[in-house]
């Protein structure tokens, strides 16, 4: 084996930072619709904060996904699992890293919150546009 690098997992503090960055960015971008109704400057500020937050958040998510796929490909884990080949200790460590990374990821919660706030933003925007609020 070529002694392939298996990444270390991120700290809980770092995971939480990116989770909250994604959450606030999602909320800011959805608040634009409401803020624009009342204050154009505030809506612009929310836009920039949301987009810059998303740039950092999605760059991080891309990096995480790239690390996972790199371990899968470099160790040919999928092929070995499909062929039921015995795994070496290093391959088990790679598989453990991928499984750990998936298990601590907050992406499912992020998707749920983004969905919920998107629905709320649409409902509030329609209510404002129709003069119901």
mmCIF file of C-alpha atoms in Angstrom:
data_model
loop_
_atom_site.group_PDB
_atom_site.id
_atom_site.type_symbol
_atom_site.label_atom_id
_atom_site.label_comp_id
_atom_site.label_asym_id
_atom_site.label_seq_id
_atom_site.Cartn_x
_atom_site.Cartn_y
_atom_site.Cartn_z
ATOM 1 C CA UNK A 1 0.000 0.000 0.000
ATOM 2 C CA UNK A 2 1.203 3.519 -0.777
ATOM 3 C CA UNK A 3 0.472 4.812 2.728
ATOM 4 C CA UNK A 4 -2.484 6.902 1.590
ATOM 5 C CA UNK A 5 -3.342 9.883 3.778
ATOM 6 C CA UNK A 6 -6.579 9.447 5.703
ATOM 7 C CA UNK A 7 -7.762 12.842 6.970
ATOM 8 C CA UNK A 8 -8.440 13.573 10.600
ATOM 9 C CA UNK A 9 -11.990 14.514 11.472
ATOM 10 C CA UNK A 10 -12.827 18.089 12.348
ATOM 11 C CA UNK A 11 -13.436 19.203 15.914
ATOM 12 C CA UNK A 12 -16.982 19.569 17.189
ATOM 13 C CA UNK A 13 -16.387 23.330 17.504
ATOM 14 C CA UNK A 14 -15.472 23.595 13.809
ATOM 15 C CA UNK A 15 -18.426 21.442 12.759
ATOM 16 C CA UNK A 16 -20.771 23.631 14.780
ATOM 17 C CA UNK A 17 -19.247 26.828 13.381
ATOM 18 C CA UNK A 18 -19.945 25.790 9.796
ATOM 19 C CA UNK A 19 -23.408 24.524 10.706
ATOM 20 C CA UNK A 20 -24.366 27.877 12.230
ATOM 21 C CA UNK A 21 -22.732 29.780 9.378
ATOM 22 C CA UNK A 22 -24.918 27.849 6.939
ATOM 23 C CA UNK A 23 -28.001 28.401 9.090
ATOM 24 C CA UNK A 24 -27.509 32.152 9.428
ATOM 25 C CA UNK A 25 -26.713 32.490 5.731
ATOM 26 C CA UNK A 26 -29.888 30.619 4.820
ATOM 27 C CA UNK A 27 -31.984 32.727 7.168
ATOM 28 C CA UNK A 28 -30.428 36.004 5.969
ATOM 29 C CA UNK A 29 -31.132 35.165 2.331
ATOM 30 C CA UNK A 30 -34.754 34.343 3.129
ATOM 31 C CA UNK A 31 -35.221 37.474 5.222
ATOM 32 C CA UNK A 32 -34.335 39.598 2.188
ATOM 33 C CA UNK A 33 -37.893 39.264 0.884
ATOM 34 C CA UNK A 34 -39.347 40.641 4.094
ATOM 35 C CA UNK A 35 -36.623 43.235 4.738
ATOM 36 C CA UNK A 36 -36.953 44.603 1.213
ATOM 37 C CA UNK A 37 -40.597 45.371 1.926
ATOM 38 C CA UNK A 38 -39.561 47.631 4.807
ATOM 39 C CA UNK A 39 -35.937 48.714 4.240
ATOM 40 C CA UNK A 40 -33.861 48.451 1.059
ATOM 41 C CA UNK A 41 -30.540 49.011 2.829
ATOM 42 C CA UNK A 42 -31.242 46.209 5.312
ATOM 43 C CA UNK A 43 -32.173 43.858 2.472
ATOM 44 C CA UNK A 44 -28.865 44.630 0.707
ATOM 45 C CA UNK A 45 -26.924 43.983 3.930
ATOM 46 C CA UNK A 46 -28.747 40.652 4.396
ATOM 47 C CA UNK A 47 -27.972 39.756 0.785
ATOM 48 C CA UNK A 48 -24.252 40.348 1.154
ATOM 49 C CA UNK A 49 -24.042 38.627 4.542
ATOM 50 C CA UNK A 50 -26.013 35.650 3.249
ATOM 51 C CA UNK A 51 -24.045 35.247 0.029
ATOM 52 C CA UNK A 52 -20.628 35.684 1.679
ATOM 53 C CA UNK A 53 -21.648 33.218 4.397
ATOM 54 C CA UNK A 54 -22.786 30.734 1.757
ATOM 55 C CA UNK A 55 -19.510 31.145 -0.160
ATOM 56 C CA UNK A 56 -17.540 30.135 2.923
ATOM 57 C CA UNK A 57 -20.038 27.437 3.953
ATOM 58 C CA UNK A 58 -20.211 25.754 0.548
ATOM 59 C CA UNK A 59 -16.441 25.955 0.050
ATOM 60 C CA UNK A 60 -16.166 24.029 3.326
ATOM 61 C CA UNK A 61 -18.842 21.493 2.261
ATOM 62 C CA UNK A 62 -17.009 20.997 -1.051
ATOM 63 C CA UNK A 63 -13.778 20.359 0.852
ATOM 64 C CA UNK A 64 -15.483 17.805 3.134
ATOM 65 C CA UNK A 65 -17.042 15.978 0.167
ATOM 66 C CA UNK A 66 -13.727 16.001 -1.707
ATOM 67 C CA UNK A 67 -11.937 14.458 1.289
ATOM 68 C CA UNK A 68 -14.533 11.678 1.576
ATOM 69 C CA UNK A 69 -14.436 10.860 -2.128
ATOM 70 C CA UNK A 70 -10.630 10.994 -2.109
ATOM 71 C CA UNK A 71 -10.475 8.331 0.597
ATOM 72 C CA UNK A 72 -13.029 6.185 -1.247
ATOM 73 C CA UNK A 73 -11.157 6.394 -4.558
ATOM 74 C CA UNK A 74 -7.594 6.213 -3.242
ATOM 75 C CA UNK A 75 -8.336 3.095 -1.212
ATOM 76 C CA UNK A 76 -10.774 1.668 -3.819
ATOM 77 C CA UNK A 77 -13.153 1.005 -0.950
ATOM 78 C CA UNK A 78 -16.299 0.668 -3.039
ATOM 79 C CA UNK A 79 -14.673 -1.883 -5.331
ATOM 80 C CA UNK A 80 -13.355 -3.877 -2.390
ATOM 81 C CA UNK A 81 -16.718 -3.861 -0.639
ATOM 82 C CA UNK A 82 -18.541 -4.839 -3.842
ATOM 83 C CA UNK A 83 -16.154 -7.764 -4.381
ATOM 84 C CA UNK A 84 -16.216 -8.646 -0.663
ATOM 85 C CA UNK A 85 -12.436 -8.354 -0.509
ATOM 86 C CA UNK A 86 -10.913 -8.369 2.970
ATOM 87 C CA UNK A 87 -9.864 -4.908 4.066
ATOM 88 C CA UNK A 88 -6.490 -3.937 5.476
ATOM 89 C CA UNK A 89 -6.172 -1.932 8.671
ATOM 90 C CA UNK A 90 -5.584 1.236 6.630
ATOM 91 C CA UNK A 91 -8.695 0.577 4.553
ATOM 92 C CA UNK A 92 -10.736 0.094 7.723
ATOM 93 C CA UNK A 93 -9.380 3.413 9.005
ATOM 94 C CA UNK A 94 -10.461 5.058 5.738
ATOM 95 C CA UNK A 95 -13.916 3.523 5.984
ATOM 96 C CA UNK A 96 -14.130 4.571 9.635
ATOM 97 C CA UNK A 97 -13.252 8.168 8.677
ATOM 98 C CA UNK A 98 -15.983 8.280 6.023
ATOM 99 C CA UNK A 99 -18.590 6.775 8.331
ATOM 100 C CA UNK A 100 -17.617 9.087 11.197
ATOM 101 C CA UNK A 101 -17.716 12.106 8.888
ATOM 102 C CA UNK A 102 -21.208 11.205 7.688
ATOM 103 C CA UNK A 103 -22.464 10.489 11.200
ATOM 104 C CA UNK A 104 -21.386 13.855 12.682
ATOM 105 C CA UNK A 105 -22.410 15.911 9.651
ATOM 106 C CA UNK A 106 -25.136 18.458 10.280
ATOM 107 C CA UNK A 107 -26.102 18.658 6.600
ATOM 108 C CA UNK A 108 -29.464 16.919 7.056
ATOM 109 C CA UNK A 109 -30.499 19.472 9.684
ATOM 110 C CA UNK A 110 -29.203 22.254 7.453
ATOM 111 C CA UNK A 111 -31.398 21.043 4.576
ATOM 112 C CA UNK A 112 -34.434 20.816 6.861
ATOM 113 C CA UNK A 113 -33.960 24.344 8.214
ATOM 114 C CA UNK A 114 -33.371 25.765 4.730
ATOM 115 C CA UNK A 115 -36.572 24.085 3.521
ATOM 116 C CA UNK A 116 -38.611 25.325 6.503
ATOM 117 C CA UNK A 117 -37.360 28.916 6.248
ATOM 118 C CA UNK A 118 -37.934 28.893 2.489
ATOM 119 C CA UNK A 119 -41.596 27.947 3.022
ATOM 120 C CA UNK A 120 -41.960 30.586 5.764
ATOM 121 C CA UNK A 121 -40.351 33.245 3.532
ATOM 122 C CA UNK A 122 -42.679 32.438 0.632
ATOM 123 C CA UNK A 123 -45.772 32.538 2.860
ATOM 124 C CA UNK A 124 -44.737 35.841 4.474
ATOM 125 C CA UNK A 125 -43.803 37.367 1.135
ATOM 126 C CA UNK A 126 -47.168 36.421 -0.348
ATOM 127 C CA UNK A 127 -48.940 37.795 2.721
ATOM 128 C CA UNK A 128 -47.035 41.082 2.395
ATOM 129 C CA UNK A 129 -47.655 41.312 -1.364
ATOM 130 C CA UNK A 130 -51.362 40.629 -0.914
ATOM 131 C CA UNK A 131 -51.641 43.114 1.958
ATOM 132 C CA UNK A 132 -52.641 40.460 4.473
ATOM 133 C CA UNK A 133 -49.974 41.591 6.953
#
